[in-house]
Tab-separated table of C-alpha atoms and ligand atoms in Angstrom:
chain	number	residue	atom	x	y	z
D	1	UNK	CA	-18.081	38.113	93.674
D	2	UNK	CA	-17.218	35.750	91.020
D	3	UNK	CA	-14.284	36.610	88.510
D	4	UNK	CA	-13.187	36.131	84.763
D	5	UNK	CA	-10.244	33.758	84.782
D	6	UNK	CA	-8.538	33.913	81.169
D	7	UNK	CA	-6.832	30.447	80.320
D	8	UNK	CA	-4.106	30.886	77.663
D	9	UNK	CA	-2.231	27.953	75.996
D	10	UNK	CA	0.062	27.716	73.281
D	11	UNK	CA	-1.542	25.440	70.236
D	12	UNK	CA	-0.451	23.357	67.668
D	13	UNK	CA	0.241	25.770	64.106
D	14	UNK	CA	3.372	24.947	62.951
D	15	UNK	CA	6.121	25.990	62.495
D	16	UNK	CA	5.770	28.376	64.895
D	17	UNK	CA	2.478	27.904	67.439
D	18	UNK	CA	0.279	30.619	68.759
D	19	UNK	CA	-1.520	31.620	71.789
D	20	UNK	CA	-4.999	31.146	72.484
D	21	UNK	CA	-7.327	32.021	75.214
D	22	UNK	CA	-10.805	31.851	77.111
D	23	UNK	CA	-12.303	33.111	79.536
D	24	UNK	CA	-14.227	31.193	82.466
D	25	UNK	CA	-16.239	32.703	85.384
D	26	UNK	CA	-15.162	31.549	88.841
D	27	UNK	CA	-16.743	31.547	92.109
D	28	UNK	CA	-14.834	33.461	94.523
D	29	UNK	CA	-13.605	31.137	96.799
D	30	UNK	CA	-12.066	28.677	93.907
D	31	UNK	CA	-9.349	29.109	92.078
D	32	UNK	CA	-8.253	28.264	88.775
D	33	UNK	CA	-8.516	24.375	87.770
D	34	UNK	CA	-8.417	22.205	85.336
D	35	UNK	CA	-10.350	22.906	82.195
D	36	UNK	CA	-10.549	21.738	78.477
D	37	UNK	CA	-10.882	22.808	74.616
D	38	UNK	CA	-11.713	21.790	71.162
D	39	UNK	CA	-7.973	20.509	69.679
D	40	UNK	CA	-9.540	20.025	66.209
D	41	UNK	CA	-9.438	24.009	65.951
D	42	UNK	CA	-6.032	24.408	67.427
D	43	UNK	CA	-4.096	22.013	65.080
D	44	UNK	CA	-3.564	19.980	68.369
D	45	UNK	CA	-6.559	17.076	67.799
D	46	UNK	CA	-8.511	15.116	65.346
D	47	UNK	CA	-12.238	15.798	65.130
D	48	UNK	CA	-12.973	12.712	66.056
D	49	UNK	CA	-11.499	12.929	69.894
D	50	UNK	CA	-11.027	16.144	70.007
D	51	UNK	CA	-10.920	16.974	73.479
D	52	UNK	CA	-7.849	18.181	75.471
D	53	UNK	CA	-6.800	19.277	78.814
D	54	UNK	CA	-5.825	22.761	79.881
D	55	UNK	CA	-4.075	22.602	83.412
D	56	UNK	CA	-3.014	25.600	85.037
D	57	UNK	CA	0.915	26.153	85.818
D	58	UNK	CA	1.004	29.791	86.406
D	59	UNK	CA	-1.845	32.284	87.639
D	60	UNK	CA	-1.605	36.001	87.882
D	61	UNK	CA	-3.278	39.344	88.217
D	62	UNK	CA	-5.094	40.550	85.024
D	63	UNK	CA	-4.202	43.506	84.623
D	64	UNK	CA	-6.261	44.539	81.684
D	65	UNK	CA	-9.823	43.402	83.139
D	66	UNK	CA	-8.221	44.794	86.606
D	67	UNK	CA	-10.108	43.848	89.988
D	68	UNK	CA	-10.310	39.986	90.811
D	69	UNK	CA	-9.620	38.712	87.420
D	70	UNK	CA	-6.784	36.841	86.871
D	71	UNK	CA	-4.704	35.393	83.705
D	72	UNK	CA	-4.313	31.629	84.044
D	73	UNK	CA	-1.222	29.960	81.929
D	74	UNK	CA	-1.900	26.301	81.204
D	75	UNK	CA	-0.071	23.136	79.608
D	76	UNK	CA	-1.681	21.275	77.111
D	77	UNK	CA	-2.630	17.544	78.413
D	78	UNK	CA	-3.741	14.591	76.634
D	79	UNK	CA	-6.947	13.396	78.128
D	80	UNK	CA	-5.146	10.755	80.002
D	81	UNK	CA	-3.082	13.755	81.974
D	82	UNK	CA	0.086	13.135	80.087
D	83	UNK	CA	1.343	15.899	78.128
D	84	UNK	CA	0.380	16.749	74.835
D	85	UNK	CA	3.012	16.603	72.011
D	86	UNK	CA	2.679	20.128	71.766
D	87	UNK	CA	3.473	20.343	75.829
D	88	UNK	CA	7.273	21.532	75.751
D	89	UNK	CA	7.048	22.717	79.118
D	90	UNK	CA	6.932	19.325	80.702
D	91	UNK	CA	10.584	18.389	79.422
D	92	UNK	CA	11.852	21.975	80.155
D	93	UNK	CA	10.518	21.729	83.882
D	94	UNK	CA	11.928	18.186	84.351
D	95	UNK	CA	15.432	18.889	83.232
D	96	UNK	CA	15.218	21.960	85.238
D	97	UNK	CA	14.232	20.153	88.215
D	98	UNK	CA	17.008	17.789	87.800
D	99	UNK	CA	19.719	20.298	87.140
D	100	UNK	CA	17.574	23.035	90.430
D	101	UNK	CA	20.864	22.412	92.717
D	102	UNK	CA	23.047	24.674	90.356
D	103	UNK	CA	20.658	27.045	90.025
D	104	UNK	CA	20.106	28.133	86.910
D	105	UNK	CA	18.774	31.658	85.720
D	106	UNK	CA	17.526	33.702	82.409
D	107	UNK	CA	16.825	36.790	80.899
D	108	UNK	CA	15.037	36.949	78.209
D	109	UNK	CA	15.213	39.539	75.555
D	110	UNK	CA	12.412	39.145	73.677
D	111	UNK	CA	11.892	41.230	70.132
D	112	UNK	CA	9.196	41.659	67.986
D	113	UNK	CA	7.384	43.967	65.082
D	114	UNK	CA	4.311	46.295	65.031
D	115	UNK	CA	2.330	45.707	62.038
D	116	UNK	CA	-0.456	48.050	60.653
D	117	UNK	CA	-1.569	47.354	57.139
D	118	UNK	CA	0.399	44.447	56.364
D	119	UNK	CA	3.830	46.550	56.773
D	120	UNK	CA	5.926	47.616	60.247
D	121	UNK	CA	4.344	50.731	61.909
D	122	UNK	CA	5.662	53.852	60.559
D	123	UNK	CA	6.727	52.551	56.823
D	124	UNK	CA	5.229	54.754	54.306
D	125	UNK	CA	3.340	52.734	51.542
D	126	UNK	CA	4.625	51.194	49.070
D	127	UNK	CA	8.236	52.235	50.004
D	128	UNK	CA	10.686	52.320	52.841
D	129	UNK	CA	11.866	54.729	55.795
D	130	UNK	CA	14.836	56.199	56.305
D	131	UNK	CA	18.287	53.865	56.462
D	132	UNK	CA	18.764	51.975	59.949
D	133	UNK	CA	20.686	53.611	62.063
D	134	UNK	CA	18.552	56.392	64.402
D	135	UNK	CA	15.798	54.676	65.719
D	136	UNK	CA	17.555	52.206	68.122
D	137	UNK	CA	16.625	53.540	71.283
D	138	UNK	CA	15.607	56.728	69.395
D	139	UNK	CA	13.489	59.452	70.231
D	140	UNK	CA	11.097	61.847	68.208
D	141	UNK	CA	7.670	60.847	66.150
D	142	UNK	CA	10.482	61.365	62.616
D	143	UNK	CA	12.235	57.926	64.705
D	144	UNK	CA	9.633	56.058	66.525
D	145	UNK	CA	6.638	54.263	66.114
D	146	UNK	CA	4.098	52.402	68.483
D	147	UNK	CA	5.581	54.082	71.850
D	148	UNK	CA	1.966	54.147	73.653
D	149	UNK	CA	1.469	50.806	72.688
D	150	UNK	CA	4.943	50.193	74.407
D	151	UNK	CA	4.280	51.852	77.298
D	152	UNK	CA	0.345	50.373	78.081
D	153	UNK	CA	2.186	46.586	77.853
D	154	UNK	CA	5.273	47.985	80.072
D	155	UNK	CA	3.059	48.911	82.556
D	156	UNK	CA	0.508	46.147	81.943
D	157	UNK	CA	3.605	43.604	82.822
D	158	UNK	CA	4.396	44.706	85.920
D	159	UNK	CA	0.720	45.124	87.269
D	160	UNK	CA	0.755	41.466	86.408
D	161	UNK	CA	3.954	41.055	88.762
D	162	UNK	CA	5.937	39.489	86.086
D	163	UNK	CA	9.800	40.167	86.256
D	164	UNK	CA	10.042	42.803	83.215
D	165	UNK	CA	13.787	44.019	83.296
D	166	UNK	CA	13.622	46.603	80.731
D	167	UNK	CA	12.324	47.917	77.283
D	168	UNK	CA	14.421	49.415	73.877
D	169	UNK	CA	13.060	50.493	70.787
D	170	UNK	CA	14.865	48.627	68.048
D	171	UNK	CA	17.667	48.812	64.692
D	172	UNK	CA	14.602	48.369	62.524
D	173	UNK	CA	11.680	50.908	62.806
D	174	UNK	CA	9.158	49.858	63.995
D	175	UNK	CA	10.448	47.001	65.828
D	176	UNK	CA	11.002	46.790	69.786
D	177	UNK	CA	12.256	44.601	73.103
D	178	UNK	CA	11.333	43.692	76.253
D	179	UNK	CA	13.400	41.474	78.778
D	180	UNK	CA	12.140	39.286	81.246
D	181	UNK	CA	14.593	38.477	84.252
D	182	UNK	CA	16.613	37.128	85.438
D	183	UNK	CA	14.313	34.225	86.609
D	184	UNK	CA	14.652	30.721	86.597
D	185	UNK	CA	13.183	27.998	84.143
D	186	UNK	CA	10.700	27.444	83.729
D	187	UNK	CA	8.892	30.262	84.874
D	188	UNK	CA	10.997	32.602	82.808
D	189	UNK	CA	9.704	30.928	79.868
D	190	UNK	CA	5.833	31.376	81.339
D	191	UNK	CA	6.374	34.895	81.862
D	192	UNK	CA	7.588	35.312	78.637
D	193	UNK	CA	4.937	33.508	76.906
D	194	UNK	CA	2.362	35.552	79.419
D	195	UNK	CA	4.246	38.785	78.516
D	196	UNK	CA	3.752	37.862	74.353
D	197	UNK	CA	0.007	37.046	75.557
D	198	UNK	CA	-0.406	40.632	76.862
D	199	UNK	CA	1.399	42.433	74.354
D	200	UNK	CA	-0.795	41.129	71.271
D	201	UNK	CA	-3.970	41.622	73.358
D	202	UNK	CA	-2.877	45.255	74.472
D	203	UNK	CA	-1.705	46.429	70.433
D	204	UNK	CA	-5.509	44.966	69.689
D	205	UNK	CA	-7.130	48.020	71.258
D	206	UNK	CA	-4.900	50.108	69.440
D	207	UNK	CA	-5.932	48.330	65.935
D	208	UNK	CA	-2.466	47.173	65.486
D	209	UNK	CA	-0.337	43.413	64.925
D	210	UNK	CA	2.356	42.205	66.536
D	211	UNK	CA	4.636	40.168	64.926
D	212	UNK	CA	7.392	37.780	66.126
D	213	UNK	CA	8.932	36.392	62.201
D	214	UNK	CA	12.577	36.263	63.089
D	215	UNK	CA	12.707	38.176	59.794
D	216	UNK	CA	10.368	40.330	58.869
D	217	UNK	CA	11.400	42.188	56.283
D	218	UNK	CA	14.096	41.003	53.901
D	219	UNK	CA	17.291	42.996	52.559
D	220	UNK	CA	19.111	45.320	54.366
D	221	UNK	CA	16.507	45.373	57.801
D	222	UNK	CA	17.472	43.950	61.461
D	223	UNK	CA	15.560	40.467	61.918
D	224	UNK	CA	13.969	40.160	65.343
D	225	UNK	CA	15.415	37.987	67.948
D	226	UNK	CA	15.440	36.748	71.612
D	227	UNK	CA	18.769	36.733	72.939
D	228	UNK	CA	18.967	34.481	75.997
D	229	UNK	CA	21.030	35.236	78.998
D	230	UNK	CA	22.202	32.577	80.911
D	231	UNK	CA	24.013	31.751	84.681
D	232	UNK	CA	24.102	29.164	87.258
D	233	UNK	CA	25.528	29.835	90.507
D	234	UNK	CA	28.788	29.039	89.857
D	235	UNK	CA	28.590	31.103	86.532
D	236	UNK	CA	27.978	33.892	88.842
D	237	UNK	CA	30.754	33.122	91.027
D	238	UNK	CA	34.223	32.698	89.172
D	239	UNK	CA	35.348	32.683	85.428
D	240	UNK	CA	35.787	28.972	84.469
D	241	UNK	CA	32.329	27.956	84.628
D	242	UNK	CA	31.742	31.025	81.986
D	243	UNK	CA	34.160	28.997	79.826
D	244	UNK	CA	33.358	25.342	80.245
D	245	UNK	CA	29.504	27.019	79.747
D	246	UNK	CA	30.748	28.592	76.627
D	247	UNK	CA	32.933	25.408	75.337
D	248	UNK	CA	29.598	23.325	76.081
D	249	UNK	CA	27.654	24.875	73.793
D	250	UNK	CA	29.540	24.566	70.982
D	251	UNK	CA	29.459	20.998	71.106
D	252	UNK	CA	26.099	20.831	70.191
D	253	UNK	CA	25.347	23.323	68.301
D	254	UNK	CA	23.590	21.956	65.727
D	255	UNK	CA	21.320	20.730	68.375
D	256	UNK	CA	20.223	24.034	69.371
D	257	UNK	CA	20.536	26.043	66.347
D	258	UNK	CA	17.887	23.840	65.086
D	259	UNK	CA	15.472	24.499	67.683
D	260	UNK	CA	15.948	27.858	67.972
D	261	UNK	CA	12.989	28.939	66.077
D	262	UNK	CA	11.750	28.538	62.920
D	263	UNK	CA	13.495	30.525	60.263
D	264	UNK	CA	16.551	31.337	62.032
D	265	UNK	CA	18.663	30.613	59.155
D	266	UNK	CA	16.739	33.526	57.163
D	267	UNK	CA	18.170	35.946	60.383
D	268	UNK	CA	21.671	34.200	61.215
D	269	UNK	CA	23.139	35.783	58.375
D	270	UNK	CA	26.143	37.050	59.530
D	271	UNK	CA	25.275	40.364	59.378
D	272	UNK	CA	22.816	42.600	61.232
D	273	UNK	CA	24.705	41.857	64.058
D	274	UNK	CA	24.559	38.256	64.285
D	275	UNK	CA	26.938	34.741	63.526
D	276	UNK	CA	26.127	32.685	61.111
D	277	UNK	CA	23.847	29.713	61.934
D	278	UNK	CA	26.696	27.724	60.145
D	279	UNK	CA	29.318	28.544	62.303
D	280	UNK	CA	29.705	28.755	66.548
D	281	UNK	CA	31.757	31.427	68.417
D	282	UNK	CA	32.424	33.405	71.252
D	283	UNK	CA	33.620	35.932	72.623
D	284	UNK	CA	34.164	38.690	74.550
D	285	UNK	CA	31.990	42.098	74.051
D	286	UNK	CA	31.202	40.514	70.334
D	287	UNK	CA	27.788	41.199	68.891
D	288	UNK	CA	29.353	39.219	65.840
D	289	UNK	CA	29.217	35.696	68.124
D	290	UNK	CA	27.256	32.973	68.613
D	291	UNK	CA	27.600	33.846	72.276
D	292	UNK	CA	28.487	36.991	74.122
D	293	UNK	CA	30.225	37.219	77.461
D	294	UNK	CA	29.021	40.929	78.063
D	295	UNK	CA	32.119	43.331	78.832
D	296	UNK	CA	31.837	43.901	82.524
D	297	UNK	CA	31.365	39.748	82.754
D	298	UNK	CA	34.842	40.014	81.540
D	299	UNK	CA	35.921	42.258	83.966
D	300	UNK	CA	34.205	41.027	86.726
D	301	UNK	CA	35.723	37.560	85.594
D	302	UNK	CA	31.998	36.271	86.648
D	303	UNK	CA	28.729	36.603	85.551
D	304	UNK	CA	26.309	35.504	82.801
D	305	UNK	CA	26.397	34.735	79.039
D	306	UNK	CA	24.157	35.746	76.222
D	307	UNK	CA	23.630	33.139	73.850
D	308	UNK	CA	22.732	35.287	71.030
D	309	UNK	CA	21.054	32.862	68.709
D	310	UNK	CA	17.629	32.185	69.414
D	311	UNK	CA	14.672	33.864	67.219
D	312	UNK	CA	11.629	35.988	68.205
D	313	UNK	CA	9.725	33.105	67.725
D	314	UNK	CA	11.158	30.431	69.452
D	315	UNK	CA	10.020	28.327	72.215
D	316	UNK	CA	11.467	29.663	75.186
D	317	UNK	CA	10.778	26.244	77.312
D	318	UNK	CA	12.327	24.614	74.269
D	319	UNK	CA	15.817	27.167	74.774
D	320	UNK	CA	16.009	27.048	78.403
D	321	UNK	CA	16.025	23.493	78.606
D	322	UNK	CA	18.265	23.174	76.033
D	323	UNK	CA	20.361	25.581	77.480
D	324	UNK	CA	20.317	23.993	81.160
D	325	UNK	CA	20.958	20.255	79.810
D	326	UNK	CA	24.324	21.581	77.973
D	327	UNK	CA	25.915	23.325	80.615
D	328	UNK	CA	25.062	22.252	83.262
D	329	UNK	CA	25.633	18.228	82.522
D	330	UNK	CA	29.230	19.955	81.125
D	331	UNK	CA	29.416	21.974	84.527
D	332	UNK	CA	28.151	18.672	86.834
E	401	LIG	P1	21.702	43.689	75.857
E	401	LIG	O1	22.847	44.558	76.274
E	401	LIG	O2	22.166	42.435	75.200
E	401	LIG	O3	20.665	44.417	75.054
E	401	LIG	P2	19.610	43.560	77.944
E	401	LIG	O4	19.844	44.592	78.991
E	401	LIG	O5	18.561	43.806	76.936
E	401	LIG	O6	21.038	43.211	77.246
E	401	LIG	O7	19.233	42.160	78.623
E	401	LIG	C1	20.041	41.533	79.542
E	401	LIG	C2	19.220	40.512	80.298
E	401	LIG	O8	20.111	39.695	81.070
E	401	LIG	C3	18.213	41.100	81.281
E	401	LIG	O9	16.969	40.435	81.145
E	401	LIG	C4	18.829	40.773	82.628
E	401	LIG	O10	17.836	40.575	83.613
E	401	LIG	C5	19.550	39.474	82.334
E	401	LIG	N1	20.601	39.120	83.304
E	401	LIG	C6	21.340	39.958	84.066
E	401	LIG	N2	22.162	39.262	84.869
E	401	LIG	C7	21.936	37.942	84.618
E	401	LIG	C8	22.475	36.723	85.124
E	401	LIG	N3	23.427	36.716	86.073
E	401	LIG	N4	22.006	35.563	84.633
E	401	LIG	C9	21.066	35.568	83.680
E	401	LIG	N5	20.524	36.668	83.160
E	401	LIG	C10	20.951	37.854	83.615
E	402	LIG	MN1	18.621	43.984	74.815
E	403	LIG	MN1	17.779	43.835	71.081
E	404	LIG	MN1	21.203	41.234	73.713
């Protein structure tokens, strides 16, 4: 029998893009290939020569539609097969590539917001819940909002035999995590973006938004981020590469801070548990760095780092390979 293959891409809206998707019914025997879309409605062409090329980089189960059907991630091409300026997986998979020998890895902590009626799920109208503090990992319908919707996309993730690591409801009510890893680049950053994919599709059926502003709600409220954990081999191995990693970093900081997402000065306050965008550190156990070197990392004397910076919405190709060309040219 034939089956529905959904093609996702990431489009041009700036500052921050957002996912699209088709569908396309294939015959059996074929799989996914390459396939195209109107870029005048996607903020990616003019009307004039509008067309651009979908090619598919990472094909899955869909778990949703269930039976055959599959979800089909693809990069944006130009019609000539070069990558669109909107394609930031090409870099990401071509420093990767060049870097494969240390063997990088991620986790992904990806945050976000339920919406319903313009405000987080659970906020009363026209006013504000209870002070932060007890729904972080909370329990109880008084604490905790959007669980079922949680729980459908958990599941949903893992039919889809993407590397989900773990869920948390968040600081800010209403708000929530998922982490995807460790895995390394770029298909972290696919099955993050295929994750996001699935979770707004899944809260649709339940008549509520996602969002992924870094900041949703100004004042005294959590902003949303997506903390990225980070190793190579030697990382993983012995204590000095955790440094030099570290040390790397901060020598171009400006460089990443600024592609962290959009809005990430509006977050990187310095409080809410986070640095200010203004200023790099790290440390040990602190939620107040730029980067963390998680407590048993410190033990261990080996491990992983968390650079604690990115937003929600950032690009997670964009991170990744940022990420890999810093430390590991520093570690090289
Ligand atoms: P936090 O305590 O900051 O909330 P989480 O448990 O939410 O941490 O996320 C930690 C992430 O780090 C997980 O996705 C996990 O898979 C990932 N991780 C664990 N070990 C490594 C490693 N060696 N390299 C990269 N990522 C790792
Ligand atoms: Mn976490
Ligand atoms: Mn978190
Ligand atoms: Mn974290």
């Amino acid at each position: 029998m034939a089956y529905r293959a959904e093609y996702i891409w990431i489009d041009g809206t700036e500052p921050t893009p957002l996912l699209r998707s088709k569908t396309k019914i294939i015959e059996d025997a074929e799989a996914p290939g390459i396939w195209g879309f109107d870029g005048s409605s996607t903020n990616q062409a003019p009307g004039k020569n509008s067309d651009c090329v979908l090619r598919p980089v990472f094909v899955c189960p869909d778990p949703i539609r269930g039976g055959g059907d599959k979800l089909v991630l693809c990069e944006v091409l130009l019609t000539d097969m070069t990558p669109h300026p909107t394609n930031t997986r090409a870099a990401c998979a071509e420093v990767a590539e060049k870097y494969a020998t240390q063997e990088p890895i991620f986790g992904i902590e990806q945050e976000y917001t339920f919406l319903k009626e313009g405000r987080p799920l659970g906020w009363p109208a026209g006013g504000y819940p209870g002070p932060q503090g007890p729904y972080y990992c909370g329990v109880g319908s008084d604490e905790i909002w959007g669980r079922d919707i949680v729980e459908a996309h958990t599941t949903a993730c893992m039919k889809a035999g993407l590397h989900i690591s773990g869920t948390n409801a968040e600081v800010m009510m209403g708000q929530w995590e998922f982490q995807i890893g460790p895995v390394a680049p770029p298909l972290v950053a696919d099955e993050v973006y295929i994750a996001r994919w699935l979770l707004y599709r899944i809260a649709e059926d339940f008549d509520v938004a996602v969002t992924i502003d870094p900041k949703p709600m100004p004042g005294d409220w959590n902003g949303a981020g997506a903390h990225t954990n980070f190793s190579t081999k030697a990382m993983r191995e012995g204590w000095d590469p955790i440094i030099t990693a570290c040390e790397a970093l901060g020598t171009k900081a400006e460089l990443h801070i600024t592609n962290y997402g959009a809005g990430v000065e509006r977050r990187l306050t310095g409080l809410h548990e986070t640095a200010p965008w203004t200023e790099y550190s790290y440390g040990v156990s602190d939620r107040g760095a730029s980067v963390r070197i998680p407590w048993q990392v410190g033990v261990d004397k080996k491990g992983y780092i968390e650079d604690r910076r990115p937003n929600s919405n950032c690009d997670p190709y964009t991170v990744t390979r940022l990420i890999v060309d810093t430390c590991c040219s520093a570690l090289d």
